[in-house]
Amino acid sequence: MLLFSFVTYYTSVLLSACYRSGDPVNGKRNYTYMDAVQANLGGAKVKICGFVQYLNLFGVAIGYTIASSISMMAIKRSNCFHQSGGKDPCHMNAYPYMIAFGIAEILLSQIPGFDQLHWLSLVAAVMSFTYSTIGLGLGVGKVIENKRVMGSLTGISIGTVTQTQKIWRSFQALGDIAFAYSYSMILIEIQDTVKAPPTEAKTMKKATLISVVVTTLFYMFCGCFGYAAFGDQSPGNLLTGFGFYNPYWLLDIANAAIVIHLVGAYQVYCQPLFAFVEKEAARRFPDSDFVTKEIKIFIPGLGPCNFNLFRMIWRTIFVVTTTVISMLLPFFNDVVGLLGALGFWPLTVYFPVEMYISQKKIPKWSTRWLCLQILSVACLIITIAAAAGSIAGVIDDVKTIKPFQTSY
């Protein structure tokens, strides 16, 4: 986690320096990640960047849909157990919860752009602090209750899993951690909403440092205390491991906070993809009212709102598609690990490093050039290992999952 946090912070600083081409104060703005790659690298790399970025954003939407359904079911199950005194096994189907999440996202996806999402992003951030703090507190409490630290420095015991499974899971864990630091894919788009002065790069550097430090502290504490609390039996979702009785209401609050956080995070991550498709449609069909015409509709409590038929239909189709795929692949950890692996090296490391070398005209084979290339290759090796572990996990999951028939 510490290694990933350092690499992510360093490469994010390199990436934020690429927001403007030429002069860092008055140079040409690059409004999206693809624009930055076009300005600094050009050629086929632009299309490769766009494909990887938008595929990852699509995957994130699927991962968040699965995660939200798990938390919603945890709330329902904890209340079911509490009411029945543990007599009811409380089996339930994940799909109604995925559909409910999808309906909420269809409504929120009509928010036109990033600049109008600040309130939703703020709510999501508060919710993130809420469930992380509860998870950490419960982890500490569980360790005190156990009167000993579970687990070991070498990880899960052989016997609980086989040696081969342990290797694959270790690789998958790298993907999970990479996913936790996967904000580079939308960094440029967020930076485009920052006001100057000071320069956007300076503001983003400071924001990145604060966010990486705070999130890493929470990740380390929750991860370490969670493992210390449960050892070999540590669940994929820490909050599902504390039982269903006491304090079940606190777990409900934490899981509700996760759901609200994911509702907002889904929109933040999908906006660049929404904007790309709508921009391309407007470029190809500039005279089509269906694509370009904005309709003002007055909504009580919200006032006049702009609606666009193409935006409404395309975003609805997108949310429905991600929801259906989530129902086909309802296993969270392996999907997250695969997404983290596929996005980490190209978007967090390779493109920022290559753009920075091009922008600063760093001589080939110089010490600085070599150090940056070693960093990139090392991260590529980690990405390949993480992808392999996650794919192995997905293959195992597929063997036990029947599409549209899964219950928990």
mmCIF file of C-alpha atoms in Angstrom:
data_model
loop_
_atom_site.group_PDB
_atom_site.id
_atom_site.type_symbol
_atom_site.label_atom_id
_atom_site.label_comp_id
_atom_site.label_asym_id
_atom_site.label_seq_id
_atom_site.Cartn_x
_atom_site.Cartn_y
_atom_site.Cartn_z
ATOM 1 C CA MET A 1 0.000 0.000 0.000
ATOM 2 C CA LEU A 2 2.812 2.419 0.863
ATOM 3 C CA LEU A 3 4.576 1.623 -2.407
ATOM 4 C CA PHE A 4 1.390 2.125 -4.443
ATOM 5 C CA SER A 5 0.653 5.405 -2.636
ATOM 6 C CA PHE A 6 4.127 6.766 -3.351
ATOM 7 C CA VAL A 7 4.057 5.757 -7.027
ATOM 8 C CA THR A 8 0.521 7.114 -7.493
ATOM 9 C CA TYR A 9 1.386 10.453 -5.902
ATOM 10 C CA TYR A 10 4.587 10.838 -7.925
ATOM 11 C CA THR A 11 3.018 9.947 -11.286
ATOM 12 C CA SER A 12 -0.073 12.065 -10.512
ATOM 13 C CA VAL A 13 2.206 15.085 -10.081
ATOM 14 C CA LEU A 14 3.783 14.273 -13.473
ATOM 15 C CA LEU A 15 0.317 13.928 -15.006
ATOM 16 C CA SER A 16 -1.014 17.180 -13.533
ATOM 17 C CA ALA A 17 1.975 19.004 -15.069
ATOM 18 C CA CYS A 18 0.657 17.915 -18.494
ATOM 19 C CA TYR A 19 -2.665 19.767 -18.119
ATOM 20 C CA ARG A 20 -1.222 22.719 -20.028
ATOM 21 C CA SER A 21 1.016 22.379 -23.060
ATOM 22 C CA GLY A 22 4.026 24.695 -23.196
ATOM 23 C CA ASP A 23 3.837 27.415 -20.558
ATOM 24 C CA PRO A 24 2.488 26.036 -17.221
ATOM 25 C CA VAL A 25 0.522 29.265 -16.557
ATOM 26 C CA ASN A 26 -0.783 30.383 -19.932
ATOM 27 C CA GLY A 27 -0.185 27.336 -22.132
ATOM 28 C CA LYS A 28 -2.925 25.573 -24.095
ATOM 29 C CA ARG A 29 -5.333 23.663 -21.855
ATOM 30 C CA ASN A 30 -5.834 19.926 -22.306
ATOM 31 C CA TYR A 31 -9.381 19.355 -21.137
ATOM 32 C CA THR A 32 -9.235 15.545 -20.997
ATOM 33 C CA TYR A 33 -6.676 12.777 -20.496
ATOM 34 C CA MET A 34 -6.845 12.028 -24.242
ATOM 35 C CA ASP A 35 -6.208 15.703 -25.059
ATOM 36 C CA ALA A 36 -3.066 15.621 -22.886
ATOM 37 C CA VAL A 37 -1.805 12.468 -24.647
ATOM 38 C CA GLN A 38 -2.593 14.050 -28.039
ATOM 39 C CA ALA A 39 -0.647 17.210 -27.178
ATOM 40 C CA ASN A 40 2.398 15.413 -25.757
ATOM 41 C CA LEU A 41 2.625 12.062 -27.561
ATOM 42 C CA GLY A 42 0.162 11.987 -30.471
ATOM 43 C CA GLY A 43 -0.229 9.132 -32.933
ATOM 44 C CA ALA A 44 -1.791 5.772 -32.081
ATOM 45 C CA LYS A 45 -1.119 6.303 -28.375
ATOM 46 C CA VAL A 46 -4.096 8.672 -28.221
ATOM 47 C CA LYS A 47 -6.530 5.950 -29.317
ATOM 48 C CA ILE A 48 -4.889 3.387 -27.021
ATOM 49 C CA CYS A 49 -5.206 5.796 -24.083
ATOM 50 C CA GLY A 50 -8.863 6.484 -24.865
ATOM 51 C CA PHE A 51 -9.699 2.791 -25.222
ATOM 52 C CA VAL A 52 -8.025 1.831 -21.915
ATOM 53 C CA GLN A 53 -9.418 4.842 -20.022
ATOM 54 C CA TYR A 54 -13.024 4.465 -21.115
ATOM 55 C CA LEU A 55 -12.986 0.669 -20.811
ATOM 56 C CA ASN A 56 -11.803 1.115 -17.213
ATOM 57 C CA LEU A 57 -14.487 3.706 -16.478
ATOM 58 C CA PHE A 58 -17.075 1.293 -17.859
ATOM 59 C CA GLY A 59 -15.645 -1.439 -15.628
ATOM 60 C CA VAL A 60 -15.671 0.820 -12.573
ATOM 61 C CA ALA A 61 -19.405 1.364 -13.073
ATOM 62 C CA ILE A 62 -19.896 -2.423 -13.007
ATOM 63 C CA GLY A 63 -17.721 -2.824 -9.903
ATOM 64 C CA TYR A 64 -19.591 -0.093 -8.033
ATOM 65 C CA THR A 65 -22.965 -1.635 -8.901
ATOM 66 C CA ILE A 66 -21.856 -4.995 -7.481
ATOM 67 C CA ALA A 67 -20.370 -3.386 -4.347
ATOM 68 C CA SER A 68 -23.490 -1.346 -3.623
ATOM 69 C CA SER A 69 -25.719 -4.435 -3.841
ATOM 70 C CA ILE A 70 -23.453 -6.267 -1.351
ATOM 71 C CA SER A 71 -23.795 -3.418 1.157
ATOM 72 C CA MET A 72 -27.553 -3.124 0.660
ATOM 73 C CA MET A 73 -27.925 -6.870 1.239
ATOM 74 C CA ALA A 74 -25.749 -6.617 4.356
ATOM 75 C CA ILE A 75 -28.208 -4.081 5.787
ATOM 76 C CA LYS A 76 -31.206 -6.259 4.949
ATOM 77 C CA ARG A 77 -29.561 -9.409 6.304
ATOM 78 C CA SER A 78 -28.433 -7.826 9.585
ATOM 79 C CA ASN A 79 -31.981 -6.614 10.271
ATOM 80 C CA CYS A 80 -33.385 -10.015 9.285
ATOM 81 C CA PHE A 81 -31.022 -11.795 11.687
ATOM 82 C CA HIS A 82 -31.808 -9.331 14.457
ATOM 83 C CA GLN A 83 -35.574 -9.749 14.080
ATOM 84 C CA SER A 84 -35.460 -13.560 13.886
ATOM 85 C CA GLY A 85 -32.847 -13.998 16.608
ATOM 86 C CA GLY A 86 -30.648 -15.887 14.180
ATOM 87 C CA LYS A 87 -33.285 -18.541 13.360
ATOM 88 C CA ASP A 88 -33.841 -17.358 9.774
ATOM 89 C CA PRO A 89 -30.904 -18.036 7.382
ATOM 90 C CA CYS A 90 -31.946 -14.813 5.592
ATOM 91 C CA HIS A 91 -31.015 -15.837 2.064
ATOM 92 C CA MET A 92 -31.656 -13.130 -0.505
ATOM 93 C CA ASN A 93 -31.163 -12.256 -4.140
ATOM 94 C CA ALA A 94 -28.704 -9.511 -5.130
ATOM 95 C CA TYR A 95 -30.504 -8.501 -8.304
ATOM 96 C CA PRO A 96 -33.305 -6.296 -6.897
ATOM 97 C CA TYR A 97 -30.621 -4.245 -5.126
ATOM 98 C CA MET A 98 -28.566 -3.885 -8.309
ATOM 99 C CA ILE A 99 -31.699 -2.768 -10.153
ATOM 100 C CA ALA A 100 -32.504 -0.209 -7.417
ATOM 101 C CA PHE A 101 -28.959 1.160 -7.656
ATOM 102 C CA GLY A 102 -29.301 1.318 -11.450
ATOM 103 C CA ILE A 103 -32.552 3.301 -11.232
ATOM 104 C CA ALA A 104 -30.881 5.839 -8.928
ATOM 105 C CA GLU A 105 -27.964 6.163 -11.369
ATOM 106 C CA ILE A 106 -30.290 6.652 -14.345
ATOM 107 C CA LEU A 107 -31.810 9.672 -12.581
ATOM 108 C CA LEU A 108 -28.469 11.128 -11.422
ATOM 109 C CA SER A 109 -26.790 10.510 -14.774
ATOM 110 C CA GLN A 110 -28.942 13.277 -16.249
ATOM 111 C CA ILE A 111 -26.687 15.803 -14.447
ATOM 112 C CA PRO A 112 -24.949 17.291 -17.520
ATOM 113 C CA GLY A 113 -21.304 17.599 -16.427
ATOM 114 C CA PHE A 114 -18.492 17.570 -13.872
ATOM 115 C CA ASP A 115 -18.941 21.203 -12.840
ATOM 116 C CA GLN A 116 -22.436 20.409 -11.497
ATOM 117 C CA LEU A 117 -21.327 17.366 -9.491
ATOM 118 C CA HIS A 118 -19.473 19.135 -6.661
ATOM 119 C CA TRP A 119 -22.292 18.613 -4.148
ATOM 120 C CA LEU A 120 -22.586 14.905 -4.974
ATOM 121 C CA SER A 121 -18.822 14.490 -4.749
ATOM 122 C CA LEU A 122 -18.800 16.209 -1.331
ATOM 123 C CA VAL A 123 -21.546 13.911 -0.011
ATOM 124 C CA ALA A 124 -19.630 10.869 -1.314
ATOM 125 C CA ALA A 125 -16.442 12.039 0.436
ATOM 126 C CA VAL A 126 -18.245 12.490 3.769
ATOM 127 C CA MET A 127 -19.762 9.017 3.437
ATOM 128 C CA SER A 128 -16.316 7.558 2.698
ATOM 129 C CA PHE A 129 -14.948 8.996 5.958
ATOM 130 C CA THR A 130 -18.024 7.702 7.794
ATOM 131 C CA TYR A 131 -17.800 4.037 6.833
ATOM 132 C CA SER A 132 -13.980 3.975 7.019
ATOM 133 C CA THR A 133 -14.042 5.352 10.570
ATOM 134 C CA ILE A 134 -16.737 2.862 11.638
ATOM 135 C CA GLY A 135 -14.827 -0.037 10.055
ATOM 136 C CA LEU A 136 -11.602 1.017 11.779
ATOM 137 C CA GLY A 137 -13.336 1.437 15.158
ATOM 138 C CA LEU A 138 -15.000 -1.990 14.917
ATOM 139 C CA GLY A 139 -11.692 -3.571 13.883
ATOM 140 C CA VAL A 140 -9.909 -2.119 16.916
ATOM 141 C CA GLY A 141 -12.791 -3.215 19.147
ATOM 142 C CA LYS A 142 -12.669 -6.772 17.751
ATOM 143 C CA VAL A 143 -8.913 -7.044 18.442
ATOM 144 C CA ILE A 144 -9.493 -5.894 22.031
ATOM 145 C CA GLU A 145 -12.375 -8.373 22.390
ATOM 146 C CA ASN A 146 -10.220 -11.240 21.057
ATOM 147 C CA LYS A 147 -7.392 -10.240 23.434
ATOM 148 C CA ARG A 148 -4.903 -11.245 20.748
ATOM 149 C CA VAL A 149 -3.878 -10.409 17.205
ATOM 150 C CA MET A 150 -5.201 -12.874 14.630
ATOM 151 C CA GLY A 151 -3.302 -13.791 11.481
ATOM 152 C CA SER A 152 0.450 -13.712 10.876
ATOM 153 C CA LEU A 153 3.118 -11.729 9.042
ATOM 154 C CA THR A 154 3.147 -14.328 6.247
ATOM 155 C CA GLY A 155 -0.588 -14.024 5.557
ATOM 156 C CA ILE A 156 -3.265 -16.688 5.253
ATOM 157 C CA SER A 157 -2.253 -20.177 6.445
ATOM 158 C CA ILE A 158 -1.526 -23.004 4.035
ATOM 159 C CA GLY A 159 -4.326 -25.471 4.718
ATOM 160 C CA THR A 160 -6.992 -22.787 4.774
ATOM 161 C CA VAL A 161 -5.982 -22.341 1.138
ATOM 162 C CA THR A 162 -3.488 -24.204 -1.044
ATOM 163 C CA GLN A 163 -0.068 -22.785 -1.912
ATOM 164 C CA THR A 164 -1.265 -22.093 -5.467
ATOM 165 C CA GLN A 165 -4.396 -20.298 -4.250
ATOM 166 C CA LYS A 166 -2.293 -18.172 -1.922
ATOM 167 C CA ILE A 167 -0.038 -17.070 -4.783
ATOM 168 C CA TRP A 168 -2.998 -16.181 -7.011
ATOM 169 C CA ARG A 169 -4.731 -14.324 -4.170
ATOM 170 C CA SER A 170 -1.557 -12.371 -3.420
ATOM 171 C CA PHE A 171 -1.411 -11.285 -7.058
ATOM 172 C CA GLN A 172 -5.103 -10.411 -7.013
ATOM 173 C CA ALA A 173 -4.545 -8.292 -3.884
ATOM 174 C CA LEU A 174 -2.099 -6.159 -5.877
ATOM 175 C CA GLY A 175 -4.913 -5.448 -8.324
ATOM 176 C CA ASP A 176 -7.283 -4.568 -5.478
ATOM 177 C CA ILE A 177 -4.768 -2.069 -4.085
ATOM 178 C CA ALA A 178 -4.134 -0.625 -7.552
ATOM 179 C CA PHE A 179 -7.898 -0.128 -7.963
ATOM 180 C CA ALA A 180 -7.988 1.742 -4.633
ATOM 181 C CA TYR A 181 -5.538 4.279 -6.103
ATOM 182 C CA SER A 182 -7.128 4.445 -9.561
ATOM 183 C CA TYR A 183 -8.100 8.122 -9.693
ATOM 184 C CA SER A 184 -5.424 9.018 -12.297
ATOM 185 C CA MET A 185 -7.832 8.063 -15.088
ATOM 186 C CA ILE A 186 -10.005 11.100 -14.249
ATOM 187 C CA LEU A 187 -7.315 13.428 -12.834
ATOM 188 C CA ILE A 188 -7.067 15.703 -15.891
ATOM 189 C CA GLU A 189 -10.864 15.986 -16.143
ATOM 190 C CA ILE A 190 -11.042 16.973 -12.453
ATOM 191 C CA GLN A 191 -8.128 19.384 -12.863
ATOM 192 C CA ASP A 192 -10.070 21.111 -15.631
ATOM 193 C CA THR A 193 -12.606 22.253 -12.993
ATOM 194 C CA VAL A 194 -9.901 23.891 -10.808
ATOM 195 C CA LYS A 195 -9.738 27.678 -10.777
ATOM 196 C CA ALA A 196 -6.476 29.604 -11.212
ATOM 197 C CA PRO A 197 -4.394 31.262 -9.751
ATOM 198 C CA PRO A 198 -2.388 29.511 -8.393
ATOM 199 C CA THR A 199 -1.759 27.316 -11.410
ATOM 200 C CA GLU A 200 -3.957 24.262 -11.812
ATOM 201 C CA ALA A 201 -0.888 22.014 -11.495
ATOM 202 C CA LYS A 202 0.081 23.517 -8.111
ATOM 203 C CA THR A 203 -3.453 23.157 -6.755
ATOM 204 C CA MET A 204 -3.694 19.585 -8.028
ATOM 205 C CA LYS A 205 -0.303 18.665 -6.559
ATOM 206 C CA LYS A 206 -1.442 19.866 -3.122
ATOM 207 C CA ALA A 207 -4.841 18.156 -3.431
ATOM 208 C CA THR A 208 -3.190 14.910 -4.537
ATOM 209 C CA LEU A 209 -0.776 14.925 -1.608
ATOM 210 C CA ILE A 210 -3.551 15.482 0.933
ATOM 211 C CA SER A 211 -5.834 12.844 -0.604
ATOM 212 C CA VAL A 212 -3.101 10.192 -0.934
ATOM 213 C CA VAL A 213 -1.882 10.718 2.643
ATOM 214 C CA VAL A 214 -5.393 10.614 4.137
ATOM 215 C CA THR A 215 -6.607 7.624 2.120
ATOM 216 C CA THR A 216 -3.390 5.672 2.712
ATOM 217 C CA LEU A 217 -3.700 6.163 6.473
ATOM 218 C CA PHE A 218 -7.269 4.854 6.370
ATOM 219 C CA TYR A 219 -6.307 1.962 4.065
ATOM 220 C CA MET A 220 -3.393 0.951 6.309
ATOM 221 C CA PHE A 221 -5.357 1.177 9.554
ATOM 222 C CA CYS A 222 -8.470 -0.578 8.204
ATOM 223 C CA GLY A 223 -6.404 -3.241 6.443
ATOM 224 C CA CYS A 224 -4.103 -3.952 9.381
ATOM 225 C CA PHE A 225 -6.749 -3.892 12.100
ATOM 226 C CA GLY A 226 -9.186 -5.819 9.908
ATOM 227 C CA TYR A 227 -6.635 -8.583 9.419
ATOM 228 C CA ALA A 228 -5.655 -8.438 13.100
ATOM 229 C CA ALA A 229 -9.347 -8.869 13.979
ATOM 230 C CA PHE A 230 -10.190 -11.791 11.652
ATOM 231 C CA GLY A 231 -6.913 -13.359 10.488
ATOM 232 C CA ASP A 232 -7.447 -16.186 7.997
ATOM 233 C CA GLN A 233 -11.218 -15.581 8.069
ATOM 234 C CA SER A 234 -10.969 -11.942 6.938
ATOM 235 C CA PRO A 235 -13.932 -11.182 4.634
ATOM 236 C CA GLY A 236 -13.688 -9.402 1.284
ATOM 237 C CA ASN A 237 -15.843 -6.635 2.750
ATOM 238 C CA LEU A 238 -14.563 -5.837 6.264
ATOM 239 C CA LEU A 239 -17.974 -4.628 7.444
ATOM 240 C CA THR A 240 -19.610 -8.013 6.755
ATOM 241 C CA GLY A 241 -17.326 -9.801 9.212
ATOM 242 C CA PHE A 242 -18.567 -8.364 12.502
ATOM 243 C CA GLY A 243 -21.693 -10.511 12.812
ATOM 244 C CA PHE A 244 -25.293 -9.336 12.824
ATOM 245 C CA TYR A 245 -26.121 -8.560 16.428
ATOM 246 C CA ASN A 246 -24.141 -5.934 18.243
ATOM 247 C CA PRO A 247 -24.011 -3.218 17.189
ATOM 248 C CA TYR A 248 -26.079 -4.069 14.122
ATOM 249 C CA TRP A 249 -27.384 -0.489 13.747
ATOM 250 C CA LEU A 250 -23.802 0.825 13.472
ATOM 251 C CA LEU A 251 -23.068 -1.656 10.701
ATOM 252 C CA ASP A 252 -26.261 -0.528 8.965
ATOM 253 C CA ILE A 253 -25.042 3.081 9.074
ATOM 254 C CA ALA A 254 -21.652 2.064 7.667
ATOM 255 C CA ASN A 255 -23.153 0.012 4.834
ATOM 256 C CA ALA A 256 -25.642 2.790 4.025
ATOM 257 C CA ALA A 257 -22.692 5.197 3.853
ATOM 258 C CA ILE A 258 -20.969 2.853 1.390
ATOM 259 C CA VAL A 259 -24.058 2.813 -0.837
ATOM 260 C CA ILE A 260 -24.379 6.629 -0.811
ATOM 261 C CA HIS A 261 -20.642 6.965 -1.467
ATOM 262 C CA LEU A 262 -20.864 4.602 -4.456
ATOM 263 C CA VAL A 263 -23.886 6.434 -5.865
ATOM 264 C CA GLY A 264 -21.762 9.602 -6.054
ATOM 265 C CA ALA A 265 -18.534 7.871 -7.105
ATOM 266 C CA TYR A 266 -20.335 6.172 -10.017
ATOM 267 C CA GLN A 267 -21.274 9.564 -11.430
ATOM 268 C CA VAL A 268 -17.825 11.102 -10.895
ATOM 269 C CA TYR A 269 -16.109 8.250 -12.729
ATOM 270 C CA CYS A 270 -18.659 7.991 -15.553
ATOM 271 C CA GLN A 271 -18.828 11.684 -16.454
ATOM 272 C CA PRO A 272 -15.661 11.638 -18.657
ATOM 273 C CA LEU A 273 -17.099 8.705 -20.614
ATOM 274 C CA PHE A 274 -20.477 10.414 -20.936
ATOM 275 C CA ALA A 275 -18.802 13.624 -22.129
ATOM 276 C CA PHE A 276 -16.627 11.801 -24.682
ATOM 277 C CA VAL A 277 -19.546 10.016 -26.352
ATOM 278 C CA GLU A 278 -21.698 13.177 -26.405
ATOM 279 C CA LYS A 279 -18.863 15.290 -27.797
ATOM 280 C CA GLU A 280 -18.224 12.751 -30.561
ATOM 281 C CA ALA A 281 -21.941 12.569 -31.383
ATOM 282 C CA ALA A 282 -22.165 16.391 -31.605
ATOM 283 C CA ARG A 283 -19.082 16.477 -33.854
ATOM 284 C CA ARG A 284 -20.472 13.875 -36.242
ATOM 285 C CA PHE A 285 -24.083 15.121 -36.270
ATOM 286 C CA PRO A 286 -23.843 18.905 -35.693
ATOM 287 C CA ASP A 287 -27.188 19.607 -37.388
ATOM 288 C CA SER A 288 -29.221 16.994 -35.512
ATOM 289 C CA ASP A 289 -31.670 18.447 -32.977
ATOM 290 C CA PHE A 290 -31.857 15.019 -31.347
ATOM 291 C CA VAL A 291 -28.135 15.219 -30.513
ATOM 292 C CA THR A 292 -27.581 18.924 -29.872
ATOM 293 C CA LYS A 293 -30.862 20.570 -28.812
ATOM 294 C CA GLU A 294 -31.241 21.416 -25.109
ATOM 295 C CA ILE A 295 -34.778 21.453 -23.698
ATOM 296 C CA LYS A 296 -35.540 23.518 -20.585
ATOM 297 C CA ILE A 297 -37.893 21.799 -18.144
ATOM 298 C CA PHE A 298 -39.011 23.286 -14.824
ATOM 299 C CA ILE A 299 -38.758 20.791 -11.950
ATOM 300 C CA PRO A 300 -40.380 21.777 -8.614
ATOM 301 C CA GLY A 301 -37.694 22.266 -5.981
ATOM 302 C CA LEU A 302 -34.863 22.302 -8.542
ATOM 303 C CA GLY A 303 -35.992 25.077 -10.877
ATOM 304 C CA PRO A 304 -35.289 25.084 -14.639
ATOM 305 C CA CYS A 305 -33.152 22.154 -15.827
ATOM 306 C CA ASN A 306 -31.628 21.429 -19.221
ATOM 307 C CA PHE A 307 -32.469 18.111 -20.847
ATOM 308 C CA ASN A 308 -31.130 16.618 -24.047
ATOM 309 C CA LEU A 309 -32.828 13.647 -25.696
ATOM 310 C CA PHE A 310 -29.620 11.986 -26.878
ATOM 311 C CA ARG A 311 -27.990 12.440 -23.469
ATOM 312 C CA MET A 312 -31.036 11.022 -21.690
ATOM 313 C CA ILE A 313 -31.338 7.937 -23.905
ATOM 314 C CA TRP A 314 -27.602 7.160 -24.235
ATOM 315 C CA ARG A 315 -26.886 7.504 -20.507
ATOM 316 C CA THR A 316 -29.924 5.384 -19.628
ATOM 317 C CA ILE A 317 -28.737 2.641 -21.997
ATOM 318 C CA PHE A 318 -25.258 2.847 -20.424
ATOM 319 C CA VAL A 319 -26.574 2.405 -16.867
ATOM 320 C CA VAL A 320 -28.882 -0.442 -17.902
ATOM 321 C CA THR A 321 -25.963 -2.193 -19.634
ATOM 322 C CA THR A 322 -23.640 -1.912 -16.610
ATOM 323 C CA THR A 323 -26.442 -3.179 -14.360
ATOM 324 C CA VAL A 324 -27.122 -6.234 -16.524
ATOM 325 C CA ILE A 325 -23.398 -7.103 -16.703
ATOM 326 C CA SER A 326 -23.194 -6.738 -12.908
ATOM 327 C CA MET A 327 -26.014 -9.276 -12.616
ATOM 328 C CA LEU A 328 -24.058 -11.665 -14.846
ATOM 329 C CA LEU A 329 -20.787 -11.228 -12.902
ATOM 330 C CA PRO A 330 -21.777 -10.639 -9.266
ATOM 331 C CA PHE A 331 -18.334 -11.189 -7.689
ATOM 332 C CA PHE A 332 -16.719 -8.009 -6.457
ATOM 333 C CA ASN A 333 -13.133 -8.643 -5.370
ATOM 334 C CA ASP A 334 -11.968 -10.422 -8.526
ATOM 335 C CA VAL A 335 -13.614 -7.850 -10.821
ATOM 336 C CA VAL A 336 -12.054 -4.999 -8.836
ATOM 337 C CA GLY A 337 -8.637 -6.671 -8.937
ATOM 338 C CA LEU A 338 -8.847 -7.111 -12.699
ATOM 339 C CA LEU A 339 -9.928 -3.489 -13.224
ATOM 340 C CA GLY A 340 -7.136 -2.238 -11.000
ATOM 341 C CA ALA A 341 -4.588 -4.323 -12.858
ATOM 342 C CA LEU A 342 -5.732 -3.275 -16.338
ATOM 343 C CA GLY A 343 -5.823 0.435 -15.513
ATOM 344 C CA PHE A 344 -2.865 0.902 -13.187
ATOM 345 C CA TRP A 345 0.163 0.639 -15.453
ATOM 346 C CA PRO A 346 -1.104 2.387 -18.613
ATOM 347 C CA LEU A 347 -3.076 5.219 -16.998
ATOM 348 C CA THR A 348 -1.303 5.770 -13.675
ATOM 349 C CA VAL A 349 2.300 5.116 -14.755
ATOM 350 C CA TYR A 350 3.070 4.688 -18.475
ATOM 351 C CA PHE A 351 1.302 7.686 -20.025
ATOM 352 C CA PRO A 352 2.222 10.178 -17.240
ATOM 353 C CA VAL A 353 5.890 9.106 -17.453
ATOM 354 C CA GLU A 354 6.017 9.238 -21.257
ATOM 355 C CA MET A 355 4.219 12.600 -21.426
ATOM 356 C CA TYR A 356 6.507 14.090 -18.782
ATOM 357 C CA ILE A 357 9.625 12.869 -20.649
ATOM 358 C CA SER A 358 8.275 14.404 -23.863
ATOM 359 C CA GLN A 359 7.178 17.672 -22.255
ATOM 360 C CA LYS A 360 10.444 18.245 -20.356
ATOM 361 C CA LYS A 361 12.528 16.910 -23.279
ATOM 362 C CA ILE A 362 14.475 14.566 -20.988
ATOM 363 C CA PRO A 363 17.425 13.098 -22.967
ATOM 364 C CA LYS A 364 17.240 9.392 -23.782
ATOM 365 C CA TRP A 365 19.547 7.223 -21.642
ATOM 366 C CA SER A 366 20.096 10.034 -19.138
ATOM 367 C CA THR A 367 19.946 9.081 -15.426
ATOM 368 C CA ARG A 368 16.490 10.625 -15.045
ATOM 369 C CA TRP A 369 15.196 8.913 -18.177
ATOM 370 C CA LEU A 370 16.515 5.540 -16.986
ATOM 371 C CA CYS A 371 14.963 5.943 -13.526
ATOM 372 C CA LEU A 372 11.565 6.783 -15.011
ATOM 373 C CA GLN A 373 11.736 3.802 -17.385
ATOM 374 C CA ILE A 374 12.727 1.433 -14.543
ATOM 375 C CA LEU A 375 9.709 2.681 -12.574
ATOM 376 C CA SER A 376 7.450 2.058 -15.573
ATOM 377 C CA VAL A 377 8.770 -1.472 -16.239
ATOM 378 C CA ALA A 378 8.527 -2.439 -12.551
ATOM 379 C CA CYS A 379 4.887 -1.312 -12.462
ATOM 380 C CA LEU A 380 4.192 -3.216 -15.691
ATOM 381 C CA ILE A 381 5.443 -6.440 -14.051
ATOM 382 C CA ILE A 382 3.185 -5.791 -11.029
ATOM 383 C CA THR A 383 0.238 -5.147 -13.352
ATOM 384 C CA ILE A 384 0.770 -8.420 -15.248
ATOM 385 C CA ALA A 385 0.960 -10.379 -11.974
ATOM 386 C CA ALA A 386 -2.184 -8.674 -10.630
ATOM 387 C CA ALA A 387 -4.097 -9.336 -13.853
ATOM 388 C CA ALA A 388 -3.102 -13.017 -13.801
ATOM 389 C CA GLY A 389 -4.276 -13.428 -10.198
ATOM 390 C CA SER A 390 -7.570 -11.666 -10.843
ATOM 391 C CA ILE A 391 -8.292 -13.658 -14.006
ATOM 392 C CA ALA A 392 -7.670 -16.882 -12.060
ATOM 393 C CA GLY A 393 -10.140 -15.663 -9.417
ATOM 394 C CA VAL A 394 -12.775 -14.756 -12.019
ATOM 395 C CA ILE A 395 -12.429 -18.203 -13.644
ATOM 396 C CA ASP A 396 -12.994 -19.884 -10.256
ATOM 397 C CA ASP A 397 -16.025 -17.664 -9.579
ATOM 398 C CA VAL A 398 -17.583 -18.342 -12.990
ATOM 399 C CA LYS A 399 -17.605 -22.080 -12.193
ATOM 400 C CA THR A 400 -19.916 -21.520 -9.212
ATOM 401 C CA ILE A 401 -22.140 -18.725 -10.532
ATOM 402 C CA LYS A 402 -25.388 -19.251 -12.435
ATOM 403 C CA PRO A 403 -26.373 -16.001 -14.212
ATOM 404 C CA PHE A 404 -29.597 -14.409 -12.931
ATOM 405 C CA GLN A 405 -29.985 -17.164 -10.307
ATOM 406 C CA THR A 406 -27.548 -15.993 -7.632
ATOM 407 C CA SER A 407 -28.682 -15.613 -4.050
ATOM 408 C CA TYR A 408 -26.729 -15.011 -0.839
#
